[in-house]
mmCIF file of C-alpha atoms in Angstrom:
data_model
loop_
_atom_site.group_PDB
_atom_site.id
_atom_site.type_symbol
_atom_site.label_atom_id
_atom_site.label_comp_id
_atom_site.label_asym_id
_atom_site.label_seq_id
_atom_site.Cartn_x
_atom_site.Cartn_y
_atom_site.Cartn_z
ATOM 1 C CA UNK A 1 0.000 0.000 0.000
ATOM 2 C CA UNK A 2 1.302 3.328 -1.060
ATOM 3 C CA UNK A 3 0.759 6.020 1.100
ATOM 4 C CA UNK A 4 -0.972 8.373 -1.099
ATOM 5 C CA UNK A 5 -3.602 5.367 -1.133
ATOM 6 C CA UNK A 6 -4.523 5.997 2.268
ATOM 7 C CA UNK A 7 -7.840 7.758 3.545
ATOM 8 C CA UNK A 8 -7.447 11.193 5.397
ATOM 9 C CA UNK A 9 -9.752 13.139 7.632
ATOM 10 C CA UNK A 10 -9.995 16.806 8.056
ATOM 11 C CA UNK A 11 -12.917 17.082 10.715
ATOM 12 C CA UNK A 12 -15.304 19.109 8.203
ATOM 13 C CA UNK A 13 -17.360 16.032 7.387
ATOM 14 C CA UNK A 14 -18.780 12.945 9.600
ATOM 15 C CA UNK A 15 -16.575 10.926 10.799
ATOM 16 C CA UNK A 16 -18.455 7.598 9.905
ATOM 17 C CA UNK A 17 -17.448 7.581 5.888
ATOM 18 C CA UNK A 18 -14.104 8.382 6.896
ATOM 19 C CA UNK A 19 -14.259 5.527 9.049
ATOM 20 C CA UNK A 20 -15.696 2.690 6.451
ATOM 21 C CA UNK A 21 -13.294 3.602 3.794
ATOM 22 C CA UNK A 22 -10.502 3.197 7.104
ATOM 23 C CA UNK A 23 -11.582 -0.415 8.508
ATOM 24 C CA UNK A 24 -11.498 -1.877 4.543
ATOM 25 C CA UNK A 25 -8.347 -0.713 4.649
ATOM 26 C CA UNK A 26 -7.912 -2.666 8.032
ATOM 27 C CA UNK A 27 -8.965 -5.611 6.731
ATOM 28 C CA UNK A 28 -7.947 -5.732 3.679
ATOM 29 C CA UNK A 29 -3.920 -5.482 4.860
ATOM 30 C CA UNK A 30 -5.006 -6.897 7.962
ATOM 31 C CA UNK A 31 -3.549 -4.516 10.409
ATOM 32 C CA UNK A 32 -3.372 -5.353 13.902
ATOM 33 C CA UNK A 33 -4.610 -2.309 16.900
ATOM 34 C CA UNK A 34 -1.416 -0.889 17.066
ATOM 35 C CA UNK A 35 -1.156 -0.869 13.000
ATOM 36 C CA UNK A 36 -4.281 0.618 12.858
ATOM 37 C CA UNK A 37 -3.960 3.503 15.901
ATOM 38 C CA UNK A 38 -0.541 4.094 14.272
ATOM 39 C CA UNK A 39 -2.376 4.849 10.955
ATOM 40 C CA UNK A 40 -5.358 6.531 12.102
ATOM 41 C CA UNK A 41 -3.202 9.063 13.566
ATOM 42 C CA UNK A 42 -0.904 9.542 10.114
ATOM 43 C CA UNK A 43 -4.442 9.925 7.787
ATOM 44 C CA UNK A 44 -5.906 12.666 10.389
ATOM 45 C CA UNK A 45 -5.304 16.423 9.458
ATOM 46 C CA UNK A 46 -6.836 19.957 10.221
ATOM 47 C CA UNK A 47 -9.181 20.003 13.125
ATOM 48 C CA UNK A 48 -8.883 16.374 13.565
ATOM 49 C CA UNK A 49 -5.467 16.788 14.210
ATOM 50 C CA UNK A 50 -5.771 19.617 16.248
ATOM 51 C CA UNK A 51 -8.179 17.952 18.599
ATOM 52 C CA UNK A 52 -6.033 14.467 18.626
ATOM 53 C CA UNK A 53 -3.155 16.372 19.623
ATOM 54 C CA UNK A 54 -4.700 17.333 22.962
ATOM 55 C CA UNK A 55 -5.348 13.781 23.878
ATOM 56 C CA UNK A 56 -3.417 12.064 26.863
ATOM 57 C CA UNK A 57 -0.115 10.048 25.103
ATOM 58 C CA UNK A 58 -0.972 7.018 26.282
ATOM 59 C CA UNK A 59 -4.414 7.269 24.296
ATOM 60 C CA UNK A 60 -2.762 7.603 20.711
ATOM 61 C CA UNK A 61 -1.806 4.000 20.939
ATOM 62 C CA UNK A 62 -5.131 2.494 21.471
ATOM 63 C CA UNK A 63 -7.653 2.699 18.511
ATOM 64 C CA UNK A 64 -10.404 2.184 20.749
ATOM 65 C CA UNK A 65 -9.584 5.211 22.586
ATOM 66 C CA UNK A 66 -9.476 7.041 19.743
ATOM 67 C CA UNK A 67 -12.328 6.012 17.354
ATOM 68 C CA UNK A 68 -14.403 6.753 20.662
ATOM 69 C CA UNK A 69 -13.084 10.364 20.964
ATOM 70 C CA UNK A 70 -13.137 10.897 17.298
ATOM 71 C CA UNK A 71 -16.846 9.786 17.155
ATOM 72 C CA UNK A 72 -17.823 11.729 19.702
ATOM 73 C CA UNK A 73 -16.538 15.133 18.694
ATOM 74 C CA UNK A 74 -17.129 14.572 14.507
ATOM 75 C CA UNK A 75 -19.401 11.800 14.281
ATOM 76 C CA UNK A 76 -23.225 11.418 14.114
ATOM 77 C CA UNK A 77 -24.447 10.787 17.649
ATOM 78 C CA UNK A 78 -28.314 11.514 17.289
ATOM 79 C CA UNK A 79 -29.546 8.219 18.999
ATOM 80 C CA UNK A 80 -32.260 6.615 17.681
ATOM 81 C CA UNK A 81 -34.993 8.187 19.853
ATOM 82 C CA UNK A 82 -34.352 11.573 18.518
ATOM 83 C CA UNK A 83 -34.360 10.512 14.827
ATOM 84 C CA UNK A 84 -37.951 8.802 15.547
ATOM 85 C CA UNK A 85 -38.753 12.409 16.694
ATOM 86 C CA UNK A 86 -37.209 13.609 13.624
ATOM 87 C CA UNK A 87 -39.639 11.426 11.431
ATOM 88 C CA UNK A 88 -43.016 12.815 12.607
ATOM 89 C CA UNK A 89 -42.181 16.007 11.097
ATOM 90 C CA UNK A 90 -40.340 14.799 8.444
ATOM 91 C CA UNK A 91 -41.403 16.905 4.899
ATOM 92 C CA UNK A 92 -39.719 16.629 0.967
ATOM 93 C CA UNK A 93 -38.046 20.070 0.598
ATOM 94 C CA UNK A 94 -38.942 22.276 -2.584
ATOM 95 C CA UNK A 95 -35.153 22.066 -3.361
ATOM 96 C CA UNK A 96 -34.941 18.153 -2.876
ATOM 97 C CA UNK A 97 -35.476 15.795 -5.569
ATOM 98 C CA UNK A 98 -37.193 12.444 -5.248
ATOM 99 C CA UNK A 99 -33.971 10.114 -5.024
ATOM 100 C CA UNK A 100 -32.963 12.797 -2.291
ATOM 101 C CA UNK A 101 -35.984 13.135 -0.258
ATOM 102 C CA UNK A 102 -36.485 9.131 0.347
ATOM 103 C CA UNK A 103 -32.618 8.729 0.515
ATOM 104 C CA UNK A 104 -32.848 11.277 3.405
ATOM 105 C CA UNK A 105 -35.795 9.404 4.731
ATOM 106 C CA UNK A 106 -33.903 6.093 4.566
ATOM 107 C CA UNK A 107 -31.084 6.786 6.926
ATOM 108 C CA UNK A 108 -33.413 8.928 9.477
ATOM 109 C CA UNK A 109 -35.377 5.161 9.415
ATOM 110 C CA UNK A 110 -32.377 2.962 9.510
ATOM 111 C CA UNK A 111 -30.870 5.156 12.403
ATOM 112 C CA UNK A 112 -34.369 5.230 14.304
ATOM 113 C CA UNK A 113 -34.844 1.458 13.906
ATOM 114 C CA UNK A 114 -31.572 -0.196 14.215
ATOM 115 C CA UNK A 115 -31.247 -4.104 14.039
ATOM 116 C CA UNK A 116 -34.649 -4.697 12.069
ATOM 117 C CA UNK A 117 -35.266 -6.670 9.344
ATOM 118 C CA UNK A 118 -35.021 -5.052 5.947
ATOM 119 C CA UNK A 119 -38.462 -5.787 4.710
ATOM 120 C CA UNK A 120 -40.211 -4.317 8.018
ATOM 121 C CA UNK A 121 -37.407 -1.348 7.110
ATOM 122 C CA UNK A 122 -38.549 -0.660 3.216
ATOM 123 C CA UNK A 123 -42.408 -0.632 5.105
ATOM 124 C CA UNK A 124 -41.318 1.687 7.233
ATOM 125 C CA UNK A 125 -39.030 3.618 4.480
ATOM 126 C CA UNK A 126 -42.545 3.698 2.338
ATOM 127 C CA UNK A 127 -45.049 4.847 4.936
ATOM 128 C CA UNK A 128 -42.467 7.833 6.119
ATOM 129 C CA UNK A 129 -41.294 8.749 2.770
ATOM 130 C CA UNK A 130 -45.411 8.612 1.423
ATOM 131 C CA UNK A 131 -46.374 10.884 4.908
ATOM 132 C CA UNK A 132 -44.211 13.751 3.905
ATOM 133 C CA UNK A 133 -44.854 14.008 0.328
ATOM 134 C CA UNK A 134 -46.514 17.202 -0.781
ATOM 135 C CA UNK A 135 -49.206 15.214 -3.247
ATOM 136 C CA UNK A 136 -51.566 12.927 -1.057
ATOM 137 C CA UNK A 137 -52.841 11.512 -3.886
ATOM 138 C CA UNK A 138 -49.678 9.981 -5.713
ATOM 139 C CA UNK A 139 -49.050 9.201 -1.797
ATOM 140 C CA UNK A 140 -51.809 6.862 -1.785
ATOM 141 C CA UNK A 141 -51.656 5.540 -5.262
ATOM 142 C CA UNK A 142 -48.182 4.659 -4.447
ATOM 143 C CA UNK A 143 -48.643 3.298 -0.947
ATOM 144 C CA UNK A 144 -51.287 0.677 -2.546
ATOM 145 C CA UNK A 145 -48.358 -0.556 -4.529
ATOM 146 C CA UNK A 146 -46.468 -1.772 -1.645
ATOM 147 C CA UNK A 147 -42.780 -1.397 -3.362
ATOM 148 C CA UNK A 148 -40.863 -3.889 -2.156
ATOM 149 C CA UNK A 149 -37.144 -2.216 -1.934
ATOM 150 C CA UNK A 150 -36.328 1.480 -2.006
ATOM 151 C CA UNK A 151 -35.387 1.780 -5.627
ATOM 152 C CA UNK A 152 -39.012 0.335 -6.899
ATOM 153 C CA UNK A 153 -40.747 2.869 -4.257
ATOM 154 C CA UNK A 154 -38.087 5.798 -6.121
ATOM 155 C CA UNK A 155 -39.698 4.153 -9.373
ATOM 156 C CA UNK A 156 -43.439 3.785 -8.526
ATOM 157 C CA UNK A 157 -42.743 8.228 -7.002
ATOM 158 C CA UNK A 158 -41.833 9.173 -10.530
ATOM 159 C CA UNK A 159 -43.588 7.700 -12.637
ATOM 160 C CA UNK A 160 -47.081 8.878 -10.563
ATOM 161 C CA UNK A 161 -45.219 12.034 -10.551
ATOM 162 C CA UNK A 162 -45.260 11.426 -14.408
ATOM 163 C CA UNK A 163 -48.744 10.834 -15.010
ATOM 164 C CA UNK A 164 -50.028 13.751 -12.664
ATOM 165 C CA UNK A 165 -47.675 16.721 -14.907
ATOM 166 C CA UNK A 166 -48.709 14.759 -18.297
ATOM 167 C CA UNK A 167 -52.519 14.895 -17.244
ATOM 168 C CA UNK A 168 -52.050 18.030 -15.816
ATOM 169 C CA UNK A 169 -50.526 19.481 -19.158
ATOM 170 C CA UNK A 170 -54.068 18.145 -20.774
ATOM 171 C CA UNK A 171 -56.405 19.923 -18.357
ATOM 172 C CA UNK A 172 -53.966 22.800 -18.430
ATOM 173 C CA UNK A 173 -54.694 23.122 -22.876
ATOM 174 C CA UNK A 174 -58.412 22.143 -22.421
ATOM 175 C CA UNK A 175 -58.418 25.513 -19.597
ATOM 176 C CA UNK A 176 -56.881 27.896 -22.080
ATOM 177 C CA UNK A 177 -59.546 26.650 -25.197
ATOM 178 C CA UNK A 178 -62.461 27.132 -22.440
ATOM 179 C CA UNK A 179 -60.998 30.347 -21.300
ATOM 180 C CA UNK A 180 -61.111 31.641 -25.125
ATOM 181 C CA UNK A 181 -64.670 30.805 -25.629
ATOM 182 C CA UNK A 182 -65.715 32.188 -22.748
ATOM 183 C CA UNK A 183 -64.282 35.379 -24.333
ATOM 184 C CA UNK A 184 -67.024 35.600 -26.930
ATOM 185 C CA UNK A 185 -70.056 34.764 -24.843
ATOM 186 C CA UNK A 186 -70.793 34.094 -21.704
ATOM 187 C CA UNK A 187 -71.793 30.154 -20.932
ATOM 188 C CA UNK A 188 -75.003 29.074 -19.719
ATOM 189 C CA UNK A 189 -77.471 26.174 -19.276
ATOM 190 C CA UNK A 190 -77.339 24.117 -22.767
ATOM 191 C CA UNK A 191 -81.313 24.949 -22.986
ATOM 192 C CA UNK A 192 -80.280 28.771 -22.605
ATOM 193 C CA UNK A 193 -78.238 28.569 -25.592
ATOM 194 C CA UNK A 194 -79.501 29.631 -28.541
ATOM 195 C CA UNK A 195 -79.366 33.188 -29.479
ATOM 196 C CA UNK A 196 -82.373 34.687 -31.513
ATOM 197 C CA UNK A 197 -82.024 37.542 -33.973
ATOM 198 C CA UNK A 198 -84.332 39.598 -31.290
ATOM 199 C CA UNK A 199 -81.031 39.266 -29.006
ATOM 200 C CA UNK A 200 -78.736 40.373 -31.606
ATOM 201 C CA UNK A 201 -80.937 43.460 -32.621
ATOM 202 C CA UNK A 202 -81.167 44.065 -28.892
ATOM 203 C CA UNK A 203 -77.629 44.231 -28.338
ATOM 204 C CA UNK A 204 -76.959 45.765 -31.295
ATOM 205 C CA UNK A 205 -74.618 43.260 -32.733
ATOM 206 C CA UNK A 206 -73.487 43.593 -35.887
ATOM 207 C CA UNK A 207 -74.359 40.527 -38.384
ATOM 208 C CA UNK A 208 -71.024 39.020 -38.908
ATOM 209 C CA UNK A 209 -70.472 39.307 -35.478
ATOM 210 C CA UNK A 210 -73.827 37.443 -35.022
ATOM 211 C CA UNK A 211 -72.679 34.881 -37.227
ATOM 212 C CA UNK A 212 -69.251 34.404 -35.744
ATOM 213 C CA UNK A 213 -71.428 33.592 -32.499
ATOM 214 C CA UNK A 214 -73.841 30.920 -34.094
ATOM 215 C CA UNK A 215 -70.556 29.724 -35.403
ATOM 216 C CA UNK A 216 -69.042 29.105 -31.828
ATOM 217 C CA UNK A 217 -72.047 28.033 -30.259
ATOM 218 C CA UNK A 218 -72.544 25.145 -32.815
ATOM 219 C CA UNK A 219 -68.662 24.206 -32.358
ATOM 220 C CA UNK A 220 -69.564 24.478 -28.346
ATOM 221 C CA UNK A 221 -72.352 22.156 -28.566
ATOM 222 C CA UNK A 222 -70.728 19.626 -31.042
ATOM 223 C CA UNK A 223 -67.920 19.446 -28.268
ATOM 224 C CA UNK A 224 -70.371 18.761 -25.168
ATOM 225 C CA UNK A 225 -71.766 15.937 -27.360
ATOM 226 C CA UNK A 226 -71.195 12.818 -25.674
ATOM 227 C CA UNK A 227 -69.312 10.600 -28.497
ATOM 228 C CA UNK A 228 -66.703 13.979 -28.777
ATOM 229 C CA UNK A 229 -66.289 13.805 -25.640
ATOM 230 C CA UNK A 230 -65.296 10.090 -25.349
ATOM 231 C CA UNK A 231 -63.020 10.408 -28.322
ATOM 232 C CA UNK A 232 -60.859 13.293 -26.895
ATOM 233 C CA UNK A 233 -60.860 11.135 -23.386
ATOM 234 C CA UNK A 234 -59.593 8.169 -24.879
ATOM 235 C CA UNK A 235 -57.671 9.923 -26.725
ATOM 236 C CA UNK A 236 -55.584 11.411 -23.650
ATOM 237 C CA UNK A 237 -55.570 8.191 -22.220
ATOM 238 C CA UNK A 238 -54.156 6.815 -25.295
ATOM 239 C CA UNK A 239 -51.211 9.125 -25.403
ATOM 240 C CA UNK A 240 -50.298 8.913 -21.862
ATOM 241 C CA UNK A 241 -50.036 5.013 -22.041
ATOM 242 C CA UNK A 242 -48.133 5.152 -24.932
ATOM 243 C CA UNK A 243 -45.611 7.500 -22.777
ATOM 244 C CA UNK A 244 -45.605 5.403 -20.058
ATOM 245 C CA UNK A 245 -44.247 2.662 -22.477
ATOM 246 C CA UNK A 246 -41.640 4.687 -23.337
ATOM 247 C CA UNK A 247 -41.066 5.287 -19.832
ATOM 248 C CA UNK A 248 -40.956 1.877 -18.585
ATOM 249 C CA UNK A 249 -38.008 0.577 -21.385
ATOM 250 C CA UNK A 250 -36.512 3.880 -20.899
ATOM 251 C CA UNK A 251 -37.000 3.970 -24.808
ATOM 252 C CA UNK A 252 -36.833 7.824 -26.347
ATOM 253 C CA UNK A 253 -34.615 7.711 -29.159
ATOM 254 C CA UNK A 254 -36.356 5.105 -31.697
ATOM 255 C CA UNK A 255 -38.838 7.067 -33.327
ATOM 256 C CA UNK A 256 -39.615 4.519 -36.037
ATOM 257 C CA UNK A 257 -43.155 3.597 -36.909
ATOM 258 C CA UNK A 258 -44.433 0.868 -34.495
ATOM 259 C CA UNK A 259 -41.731 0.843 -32.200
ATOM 260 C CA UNK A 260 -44.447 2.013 -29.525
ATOM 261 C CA UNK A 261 -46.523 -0.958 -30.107
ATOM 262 C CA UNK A 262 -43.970 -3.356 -30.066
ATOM 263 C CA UNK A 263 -42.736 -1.560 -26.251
ATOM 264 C CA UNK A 264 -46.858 -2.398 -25.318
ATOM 265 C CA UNK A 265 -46.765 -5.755 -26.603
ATOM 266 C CA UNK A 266 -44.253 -6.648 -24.547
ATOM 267 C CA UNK A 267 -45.423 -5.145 -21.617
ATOM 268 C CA UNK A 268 -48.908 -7.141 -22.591
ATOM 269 C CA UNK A 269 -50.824 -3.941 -22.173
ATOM 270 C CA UNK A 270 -54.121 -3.983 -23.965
ATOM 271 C CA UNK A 271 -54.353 -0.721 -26.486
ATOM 272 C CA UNK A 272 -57.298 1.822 -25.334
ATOM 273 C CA UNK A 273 -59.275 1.196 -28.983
ATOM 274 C CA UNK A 274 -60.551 -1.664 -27.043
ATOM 275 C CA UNK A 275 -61.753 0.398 -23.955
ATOM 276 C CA UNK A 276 -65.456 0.826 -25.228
ATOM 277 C CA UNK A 277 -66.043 -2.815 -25.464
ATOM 278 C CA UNK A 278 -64.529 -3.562 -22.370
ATOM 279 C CA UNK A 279 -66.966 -1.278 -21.140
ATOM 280 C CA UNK A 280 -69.989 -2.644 -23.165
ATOM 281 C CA UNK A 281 -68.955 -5.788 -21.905
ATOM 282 C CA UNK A 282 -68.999 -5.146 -18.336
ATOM 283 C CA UNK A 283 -72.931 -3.440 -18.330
ATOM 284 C CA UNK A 284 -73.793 -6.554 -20.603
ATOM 285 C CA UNK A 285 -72.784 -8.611 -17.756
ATOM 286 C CA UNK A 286 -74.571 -6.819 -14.914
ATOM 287 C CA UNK A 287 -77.630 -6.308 -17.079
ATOM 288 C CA UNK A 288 -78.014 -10.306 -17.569
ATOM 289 C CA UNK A 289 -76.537 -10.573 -13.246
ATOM 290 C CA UNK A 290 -79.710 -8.292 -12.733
ATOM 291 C CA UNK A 291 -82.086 -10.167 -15.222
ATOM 292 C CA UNK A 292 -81.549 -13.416 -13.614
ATOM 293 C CA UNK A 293 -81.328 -11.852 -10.094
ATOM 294 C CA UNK A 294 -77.754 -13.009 -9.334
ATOM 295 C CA UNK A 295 -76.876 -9.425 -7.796
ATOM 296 C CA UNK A 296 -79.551 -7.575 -5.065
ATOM 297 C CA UNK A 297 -81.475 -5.585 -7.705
ATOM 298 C CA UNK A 298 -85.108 -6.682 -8.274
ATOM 299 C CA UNK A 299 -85.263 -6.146 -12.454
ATOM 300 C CA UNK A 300 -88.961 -5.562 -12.794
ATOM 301 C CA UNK A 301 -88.008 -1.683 -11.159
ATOM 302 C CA UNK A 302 -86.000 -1.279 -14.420
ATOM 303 C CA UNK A 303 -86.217 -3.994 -16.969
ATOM 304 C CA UNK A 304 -89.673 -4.477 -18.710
ATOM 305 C CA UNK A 305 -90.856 -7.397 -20.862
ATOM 306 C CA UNK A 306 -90.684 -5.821 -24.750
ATOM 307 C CA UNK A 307 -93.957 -5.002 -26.581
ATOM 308 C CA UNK A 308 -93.100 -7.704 -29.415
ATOM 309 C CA UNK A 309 -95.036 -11.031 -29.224
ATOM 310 C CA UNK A 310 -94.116 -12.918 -32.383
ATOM 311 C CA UNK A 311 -90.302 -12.113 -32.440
ATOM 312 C CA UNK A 312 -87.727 -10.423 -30.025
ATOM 313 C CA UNK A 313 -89.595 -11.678 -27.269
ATOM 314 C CA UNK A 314 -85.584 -11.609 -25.249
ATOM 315 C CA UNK A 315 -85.733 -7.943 -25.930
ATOM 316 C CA UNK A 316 -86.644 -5.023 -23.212
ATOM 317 C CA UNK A 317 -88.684 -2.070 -23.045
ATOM 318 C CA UNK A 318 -86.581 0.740 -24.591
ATOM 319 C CA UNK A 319 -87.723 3.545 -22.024
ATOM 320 C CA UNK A 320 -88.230 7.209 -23.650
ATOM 321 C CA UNK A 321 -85.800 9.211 -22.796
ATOM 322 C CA UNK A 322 -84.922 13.144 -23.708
ATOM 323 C CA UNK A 323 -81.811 14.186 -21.898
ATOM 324 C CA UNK A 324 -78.694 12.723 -22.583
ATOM 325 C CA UNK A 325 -77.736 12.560 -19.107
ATOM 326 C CA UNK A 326 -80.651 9.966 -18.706
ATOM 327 C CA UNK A 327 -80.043 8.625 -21.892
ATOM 328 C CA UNK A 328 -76.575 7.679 -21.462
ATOM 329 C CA UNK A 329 -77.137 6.483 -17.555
ATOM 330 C CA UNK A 330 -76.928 2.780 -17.275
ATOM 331 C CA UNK A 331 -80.159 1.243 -17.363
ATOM 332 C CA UNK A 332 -81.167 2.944 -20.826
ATOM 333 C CA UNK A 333 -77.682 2.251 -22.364
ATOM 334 C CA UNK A 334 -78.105 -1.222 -21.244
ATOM 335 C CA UNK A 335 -81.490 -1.869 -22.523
ATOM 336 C CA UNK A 336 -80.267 -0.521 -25.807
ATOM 337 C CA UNK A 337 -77.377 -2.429 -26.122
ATOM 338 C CA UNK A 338 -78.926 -6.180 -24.420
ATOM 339 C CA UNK A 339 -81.756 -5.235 -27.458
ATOM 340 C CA UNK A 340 -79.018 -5.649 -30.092
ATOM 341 C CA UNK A 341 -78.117 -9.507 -28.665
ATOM 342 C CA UNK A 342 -79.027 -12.495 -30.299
ATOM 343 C CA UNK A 343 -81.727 -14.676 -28.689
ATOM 344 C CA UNK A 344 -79.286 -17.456 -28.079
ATOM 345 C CA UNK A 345 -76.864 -14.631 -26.054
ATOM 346 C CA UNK A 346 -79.611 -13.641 -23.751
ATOM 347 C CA UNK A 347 -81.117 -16.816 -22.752
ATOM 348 C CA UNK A 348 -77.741 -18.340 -21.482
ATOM 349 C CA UNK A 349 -78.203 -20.567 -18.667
ATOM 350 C CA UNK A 350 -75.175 -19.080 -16.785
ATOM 351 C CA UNK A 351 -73.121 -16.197 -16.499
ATOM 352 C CA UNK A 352 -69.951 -18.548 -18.315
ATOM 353 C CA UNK A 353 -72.081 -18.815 -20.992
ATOM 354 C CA UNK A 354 -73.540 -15.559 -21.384
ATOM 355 C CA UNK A 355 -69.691 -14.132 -20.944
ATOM 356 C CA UNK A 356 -68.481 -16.502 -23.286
ATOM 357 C CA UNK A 357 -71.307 -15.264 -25.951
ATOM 358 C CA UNK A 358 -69.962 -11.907 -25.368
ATOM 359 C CA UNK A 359 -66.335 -12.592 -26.972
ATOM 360 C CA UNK A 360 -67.135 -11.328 -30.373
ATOM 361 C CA UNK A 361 -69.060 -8.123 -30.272
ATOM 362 C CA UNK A 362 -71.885 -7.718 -33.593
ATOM 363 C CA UNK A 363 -71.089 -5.005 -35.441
ATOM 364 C CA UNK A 364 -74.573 -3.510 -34.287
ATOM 365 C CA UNK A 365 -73.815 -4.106 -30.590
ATOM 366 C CA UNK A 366 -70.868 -2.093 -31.204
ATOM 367 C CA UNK A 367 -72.192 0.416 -32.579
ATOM 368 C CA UNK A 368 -74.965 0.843 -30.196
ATOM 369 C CA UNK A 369 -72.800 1.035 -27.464
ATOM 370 C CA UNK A 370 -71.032 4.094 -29.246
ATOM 371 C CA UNK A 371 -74.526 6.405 -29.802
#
């Protein structure tokens, strides 16, 4: 061992890291005490020297002695009640990134609970690192996770952290193109409108002006309509799990066609154009667990027997309905879509069998669960 190879201390940071990189050396040339007080005393410099220096002669031979006095004047001696105080107020500083808030949190937790096991220590890592995190919610999205070391609960942070700017970005563009509309008129109830010439002439409006209006309103109302609305959902949706497949392969420089699909197909993710059958699937199902009284609804409140007595005697009772918030609601939408079955789907003797009837959506099906 060369001498420029071995560790020195100053006293201007903790005396523990000093003190590692100083017993490898130890071992690794296998000193004996008196190798290693005699070599602790050659790496020590500055204030470390200084405050050696004072020590009785008879104490520079005896490691002990000194990594005792050494400890106690540059080391860490918090005990470990006083870093379990240090955890109830523990917060994640604006100036602190992720890796450095739970880091920080990590060796407040391994000094407050010394000598447990390491799974009960990434629990405890979790819960701390989750109760001082400024966003509850990504708290408690990630906390149902249950990350099993430190670096997936780092992971599972970010990539919640992820989702909540990328959706945030979306609400953030759909605030500035409500904040322009609301610019040219002011927004009402949906029955309140439609603007008359008798308005215009009233508020002296001029007639392109009045036709700029009709223009927006129509554009307005297309947008509230409930198929536009889906589409521009899914879409979202759509483009933030396509990120997060970039995000999970760490994958941002191939930016040839497909290579997006291929990142989901290995993942096994299902794409989103599937999302409305999924869903027309699902009231299918509770429709027919309702029917045949497998769930605690009693049909007759909701289902009636159709009006047809030759044919379509498996359909329902399409109920009238004139709002679209009524229209859309579940029992209507169901009705609509169970009306579209075949005779065979609907009189399944059990929910398999229904459910297995149900893995090829009919084109009309489809589209009736769309309108």
């Amino acid at each position: 061992m060369s001498w420029c190879d071995l560790p020195e201390f100053d006293g201007t940071e903790l005396f523990e890291g000093f003190w590692m990189k100083f017993s490898i050396f130890a071992e690794r040339f296998n000193w004996s005490s008196s190798d290693m007080a005699f070599y602790l005393v050659t790496s020590l410099r500055g204030k470390a020297l200084e405050y050696v220096s004072y020590l009785p002669h008879r104490d520079l031979y005896n490691v002990s002695v000194l990594y005792s006095a050494l400890k106690s004047r540059f080391g860490d001696i918090e005990t470990a009640q006083i870093c379990r105080m240090k955890l109830r107020n523990i917060t994640m500083l604006t100036s602190e990134s992720v890796q450095e808030y739970v880091c920080r949190t990590e060796i407040n937790v391994r000094k407050s609970f010394p000598g447990v096991n390491e799974d009960l220590l990434v629990k405890l890592i979790t819960e701390y690192a989750i109760y001082g995190y400024p966003d509850g919610n990504i708290g408690y999205r990630v906390l149902t996770k249950e990350p099993s070391t430190v670096s997936e609960l780092i992971k599972e942070i970010l990539w919640q952290e992820h989702c909540r700017q990328s959706l945030k970005s979306v609400e953030k563009s759909r605030c500035t193109e409500d904040s322009n509309f609301e610019k040219h008129f002011e927004i009402g109830n949906k029955r309140n409108m439609n603007f008359t010439e008798h308005d215009i002439r009233r508020n002296k409006v001029s007639e392109n002006t009045a036709v700029n209006m009709q223009n927006d309103i129509s554009l307005y109302n297309s947008k509230q309509k409930l198929g536009k609305e889906n589409y521009t959902v899914e879409k979202d949706l759509e483009q933030v799990q396509r990120r997060a497949a970039r995000f999970v392969y760490n994958e941002y420089q191939d930016v040839s066609p497909g290579c997006v699909s291929s990142l989901m197909e290995r993942l096994k993710w299902e794409p989103l154009k599937d999302l409305k059958d999924r869903r027309c699937k699902d009231r299918l199902t509770m429709a027919y667990k309702i029917r045949n009284r497998l769930v605690d609804i009693d049909p007759s409140n909701y289902y009636k027997p159709g009006d047809s007595r030759t044919r379509g005697g498996h359909r329902i009772h399409q109920q009238r309905t004139l709002k679209d918030q009524y229209r859309y609601s579940f029992f209507p939408r169901s009705t609509r879509e169970w009306n579209t079955l075949p005779e065979k789907a609907t009189t399944a003797a059990t929910l398999e069998e229904f459910k297995a009837s149900l893995t090829i959506l009919p084109e009309a099906l489809t589209g009736a669960s769309h309108t």
